């Protein structure tokens, strides 16, 4: 019994990931209710383009910028800070793949209130480059897409948006530099698969949107009718 418990606690932690308090055995969020409650969800009204909380229908940042969005809208469930940021870091960098479920449920909640997103023909996870995939052993966006796919019965298409090459980490770059950095990064080998289809891109975090925008550009070029974006978190 002792061994079994030890084994199970490796697979499913029995303590809250954030505050380490004991969890009820039926807890599948892996966070205690108090810590989970600290996640700051993005509330309506939001910018119709980028999805940040905004009283304007198009936020001032989207109005001011010169770049073109190739996606019709981006939506995120929560703000990338505090507990949610920590969870995403555990998920991505510490290989805590079981967090796909609670994080994926945040995406499900976001889609439940948005009919356009639910009408997608395909979920397309933003692809990782090969080196990062080998380091991490999974693509976090794909695991999130699986949770959403099971719930809404929308198929995943994960082999037709390809990453052509790796990029140096983007975190320190300005938006302009990021855009240059991602240019030509993706391709769609079989355009006919996306012809006239509505695609929902799935990723963990929307930062400047450069990566998803480049994905959207390539998907539209392949003939997709519409591309939307759904992420677990975004900056405020
Ligand atoms: Zn806790
Ligand atoms: Zn905006």
Short mmCIF file of C-alpha atoms and ligand atoms in Angstrom, two decimals:
data_model
loop_
_atom_site.label_atom_id
_atom_site.label_comp_id
_atom_site.label_asym_id
_atom_site.label_seq_id
_atom_site.Cartn_x
_atom_site.Cartn_y
_atom_site.Cartn_z
CA UNK A 1 0.00 0.00 0.00
CA UNK A 2 2.79 2.35 0.96
CA UNK A 3 4.57 1.65 -2.31
CA UNK A 4 1.43 2.10 -4.30
CA UNK A 5 0.82 5.48 -2.71
CA UNK A 6 4.38 6.53 -3.35
CA UNK A 7 4.04 5.48 -6.94
CA UNK A 8 0.74 7.28 -7.39
CA UNK A 9 2.08 10.43 -5.82
CA UNK A 10 4.77 10.47 -8.47
CA UNK A 11 2.15 10.31 -11.17
CA UNK A 12 -0.37 12.54 -9.47
CA UNK A 13 0.91 14.86 -6.78
CA UNK A 14 -0.97 14.68 -3.50
CA UNK A 15 0.05 18.17 -2.53
CA UNK A 16 -0.79 21.49 -4.06
CA UNK A 17 1.84 22.36 -6.62
CA UNK A 18 1.99 25.95 -5.44
CA UNK A 19 1.55 25.99 -1.64
CA UNK A 20 2.25 22.28 -0.96
CA UNK A 21 -0.82 21.85 1.20
CA UNK A 22 -2.35 18.34 1.08
CA UNK A 23 -4.96 17.79 -1.61
CA UNK A 24 -8.12 15.71 -1.55
CA UNK A 25 -7.57 12.49 -3.45
CA UNK A 26 -10.20 13.45 -6.04
CA UNK A 27 -8.47 16.75 -6.84
CA UNK A 28 -7.51 16.72 -10.51
CA UNK A 29 -6.43 20.31 -10.74
CA UNK A 30 -3.30 19.54 -8.68
CA UNK A 31 -3.78 22.90 -7.02
CA UNK A 32 -5.74 23.53 -3.83
CA UNK A 33 -8.94 25.56 -4.29
CA UNK A 34 -7.34 28.63 -2.66
CA UNK A 35 -4.41 28.67 -5.11
CA UNK A 36 -6.62 27.85 -8.09
CA UNK A 37 -8.87 30.73 -7.08
CA UNK A 38 -5.95 33.13 -7.41
CA UNK A 39 -5.82 32.63 -11.19
CA UNK A 40 -6.87 35.91 -12.71
CA UNK A 41 -9.32 35.15 -15.50
CA UNK A 42 -9.74 37.65 -18.31
CA UNK A 43 -13.19 39.10 -17.97
CA UNK A 44 -15.46 40.72 -20.52
CA UNK A 45 -15.38 43.16 -22.19
CA UNK A 46 -12.32 42.27 -24.23
CA UNK A 47 -10.65 43.72 -27.33
CA UNK A 48 -12.31 42.09 -30.32
CA UNK A 49 -8.92 41.47 -31.94
CA UNK A 50 -6.34 40.56 -29.35
CA UNK A 51 -8.59 39.50 -26.45
CA UNK A 52 -7.10 41.63 -23.69
CA UNK A 53 -9.47 43.09 -21.17
CA UNK A 54 -10.53 46.43 -22.62
CA UNK A 55 -13.52 48.73 -22.49
CA UNK A 56 -12.84 49.71 -26.13
CA UNK A 57 -14.04 47.32 -28.81
CA UNK A 58 -10.54 47.50 -30.33
CA UNK A 59 -7.95 48.22 -27.63
CA UNK A 60 -5.59 51.18 -27.98
CA UNK A 61 -2.60 48.91 -28.51
CA UNK A 62 -4.31 47.19 -31.48
CA UNK A 63 -5.42 50.57 -32.84
CA UNK A 64 -1.95 52.04 -32.64
CA UNK A 65 0.04 49.29 -34.16
CA UNK A 66 0.85 49.15 -37.81
CA UNK A 67 1.10 45.42 -38.23
CA UNK A 68 -1.62 43.37 -39.77
CA UNK A 69 -3.27 40.55 -37.90
CA UNK A 70 -3.88 37.47 -40.00
CA UNK A 71 -6.08 35.86 -37.37
CA UNK A 72 -9.61 37.12 -36.94
CA UNK A 73 -9.42 37.04 -33.17
CA UNK A 74 -7.27 35.86 -30.32
CA UNK A 75 -8.69 34.84 -26.98
CA UNK A 76 -6.97 33.87 -23.76
CA UNK A 77 -8.44 32.40 -20.61
CA UNK A 78 -6.30 34.09 -17.98
CA UNK A 79 -3.62 36.67 -17.29
CA UNK A 80 -0.04 35.40 -17.54
CA UNK A 81 1.04 36.16 -13.98
CA UNK A 82 1.19 34.64 -10.51
CA UNK A 83 -0.25 31.15 -10.09
CA UNK A 84 -1.14 30.69 -13.76
CA UNK A 85 2.33 31.68 -14.88
CA UNK A 86 3.83 29.26 -12.38
CA UNK A 87 1.56 26.46 -13.58
CA UNK A 88 2.51 27.05 -17.20
CA UNK A 89 6.20 26.97 -16.24
CA UNK A 90 5.75 23.66 -14.40
CA UNK A 91 3.85 22.32 -17.39
CA UNK A 92 6.38 23.38 -20.00
CA UNK A 93 9.76 23.33 -18.40
CA UNK A 94 9.35 20.74 -15.65
CA UNK A 95 7.51 18.24 -17.79
CA UNK A 96 4.43 18.16 -15.62
CA UNK A 97 2.31 16.95 -18.51
CA UNK A 98 -0.63 16.14 -16.20
CA UNK A 99 -1.25 19.89 -15.97
CA UNK A 100 -2.63 19.71 -19.52
CA UNK A 101 -5.94 18.75 -18.01
CA UNK A 102 -6.64 21.69 -15.68
CA UNK A 103 -5.04 24.14 -18.12
CA UNK A 104 -7.02 22.61 -20.98
CA UNK A 105 -10.17 23.07 -18.91
CA UNK A 106 -9.47 26.79 -18.83
CA UNK A 107 -9.50 26.69 -22.64
CA UNK A 108 -12.77 24.75 -22.59
CA UNK A 109 -14.34 27.39 -20.34
CA UNK A 110 -13.14 30.10 -22.71
CA UNK A 111 -14.64 28.30 -25.72
CA UNK A 112 -17.92 27.57 -24.00
CA UNK A 113 -18.80 31.26 -24.08
CA UNK A 114 -17.59 31.79 -27.65
CA UNK A 115 -19.57 30.22 -30.46
CA UNK A 116 -17.14 31.28 -33.21
CA UNK A 117 -14.31 29.34 -31.61
CA UNK A 118 -16.45 26.22 -31.23
CA UNK A 119 -17.26 26.25 -34.93
CA UNK A 120 -13.67 25.51 -35.91
CA UNK A 121 -13.12 22.60 -38.31
CA UNK A 122 -9.66 21.85 -36.92
CA UNK A 123 -7.62 22.54 -33.83
CA UNK A 124 -4.03 23.22 -34.82
CA UNK A 125 -1.44 23.22 -32.02
CA UNK A 126 1.41 25.67 -32.60
CA UNK A 127 4.35 23.38 -33.44
CA UNK A 128 7.57 23.33 -31.45
CA UNK A 129 10.85 23.04 -33.24
CA UNK A 130 12.46 19.61 -33.25
CA UNK A 131 15.18 20.41 -30.75
CA UNK A 132 12.79 21.78 -28.14
CA UNK A 133 10.45 18.88 -28.74
CA UNK A 134 13.27 16.45 -27.96
CA UNK A 135 14.27 18.36 -24.85
CA UNK A 136 10.75 18.55 -23.54
CA UNK A 137 9.47 15.23 -24.95
CA UNK A 138 6.08 16.74 -25.63
CA UNK A 139 4.52 19.71 -27.30
CA UNK A 140 2.51 21.48 -24.63
CA UNK A 141 0.20 23.00 -27.24
CA UNK A 142 -0.63 19.54 -28.55
CA UNK A 143 -1.50 18.22 -25.09
CA UNK A 144 -3.80 21.20 -24.54
CA UNK A 145 -5.43 20.66 -27.92
CA UNK A 146 -6.13 17.03 -27.00
CA UNK A 147 -8.11 18.08 -23.94
CA UNK A 148 -10.15 20.55 -25.99
CA UNK A 149 -10.60 18.08 -28.86
CA UNK A 150 -12.02 15.39 -26.58
CA UNK A 151 -14.49 17.81 -25.08
CA UNK A 152 -15.79 19.57 -28.19
CA UNK A 153 -15.19 16.70 -30.64
CA UNK A 154 -13.17 18.92 -32.95
CA UNK A 155 -10.38 17.03 -34.74
CA UNK A 156 -6.73 17.98 -34.25
CA UNK A 157 -4.56 18.61 -37.28
CA UNK A 158 -1.00 18.56 -36.07
CA UNK A 159 1.08 17.43 -39.04
CA UNK A 160 0.20 19.96 -41.64
CA UNK A 161 1.56 23.11 -40.04
CA UNK A 162 5.29 22.51 -39.92
CA UNK A 163 8.06 24.41 -38.30
CA UNK A 164 10.84 24.78 -40.81
CA UNK A 165 13.65 25.73 -38.48
CA UNK A 166 14.33 26.58 -34.86
CA UNK A 167 14.50 30.11 -33.52
CA UNK A 168 16.61 31.49 -30.71
CA UNK A 169 14.46 32.13 -27.62
CA UNK A 170 12.32 35.18 -28.20
CA UNK A 171 11.71 36.38 -24.68
CA UNK A 172 14.21 39.22 -24.76
CA UNK A 173 13.30 40.56 -28.18
CA UNK A 174 11.12 43.52 -29.08
CA UNK A 175 7.97 42.91 -31.05
CA UNK A 176 9.55 44.10 -34.29
CA UNK A 177 12.52 41.79 -33.83
CA UNK A 178 10.22 38.89 -33.02
CA UNK A 179 8.32 39.44 -36.21
CA UNK A 180 11.50 39.26 -38.26
CA UNK A 181 12.57 36.27 -36.25
CA UNK A 182 9.46 34.20 -37.06
CA UNK A 183 9.20 35.15 -40.72
CA UNK A 184 9.22 32.05 -42.90
CA UNK A 185 9.26 29.81 -39.86
CA UNK A 186 6.23 27.72 -40.79
CA UNK A 187 4.87 26.01 -43.85
CA UNK A 188 1.82 23.99 -44.82
CA UNK A 189 2.80 20.98 -46.97
CA UNK A 190 -0.77 20.06 -47.98
CA UNK A 191 -2.68 23.29 -48.54
CA UNK A 192 -5.80 21.45 -49.77
CA UNK A 193 -6.45 20.14 -46.25
CA UNK A 194 -7.11 23.68 -45.03
CA UNK A 195 -8.81 25.10 -48.10
CA UNK A 196 -11.97 26.92 -46.99
CA UNK A 197 -11.64 25.62 -43.40
CA UNK A 198 -11.90 27.41 -40.10
CA UNK A 199 -8.90 26.82 -37.93
CA UNK A 200 -8.39 27.37 -34.24
CA UNK A 201 -4.73 27.69 -33.30
CA UNK A 202 -3.95 26.47 -29.78
CA UNK A 203 -0.99 27.55 -27.67
CA UNK A 204 -0.11 28.08 -24.03
CA UNK A 205 0.78 31.76 -23.98
CA UNK A 206 0.07 34.74 -26.20
CA UNK A 207 2.90 37.22 -25.67
CA UNK A 208 3.27 39.66 -28.55
CA UNK A 209 1.31 37.37 -30.85
CA UNK A 210 4.14 37.27 -33.41
CA UNK A 211 4.33 33.47 -33.55
CA UNK A 212 0.60 32.84 -33.85
CA UNK A 213 0.30 35.70 -36.33
CA UNK A 214 2.92 34.10 -38.54
CA UNK A 215 1.11 30.74 -38.25
CA UNK A 216 -2.14 32.47 -39.18
CA UNK A 217 -0.50 34.14 -42.17
CA UNK A 218 0.72 30.82 -43.52
CA UNK A 219 -2.62 29.11 -42.88
CA UNK A 220 -4.52 31.88 -44.67
CA UNK A 221 -2.08 31.66 -47.54
CA UNK A 222 -2.85 27.94 -47.72
CA UNK A 223 -6.50 28.85 -48.23
CA UNK A 224 -7.97 28.70 -44.70
CA UNK A 225 -11.18 30.69 -44.54
CA UNK A 226 -10.61 31.86 -41.00
CA UNK A 227 -7.97 31.49 -38.32
CA UNK A 228 -8.60 32.21 -34.64
CA UNK A 229 -6.29 31.79 -31.69
CA UNK A 230 -6.93 30.41 -28.23
CA UNK A 231 -4.31 30.40 -25.49
CA UNK A 232 -4.34 29.61 -21.79
CA UNK A 233 -2.82 32.95 -20.88
CA UNK A 234 -1.76 36.30 -22.20
CA UNK A 235 -0.03 39.38 -20.85
CA UNK A 236 -2.24 42.03 -19.37
ZN1 LIG B 1 -2.32 25.70 -2.82
ZN1 LIG B 2 -6.29 44.54 -28.75
#
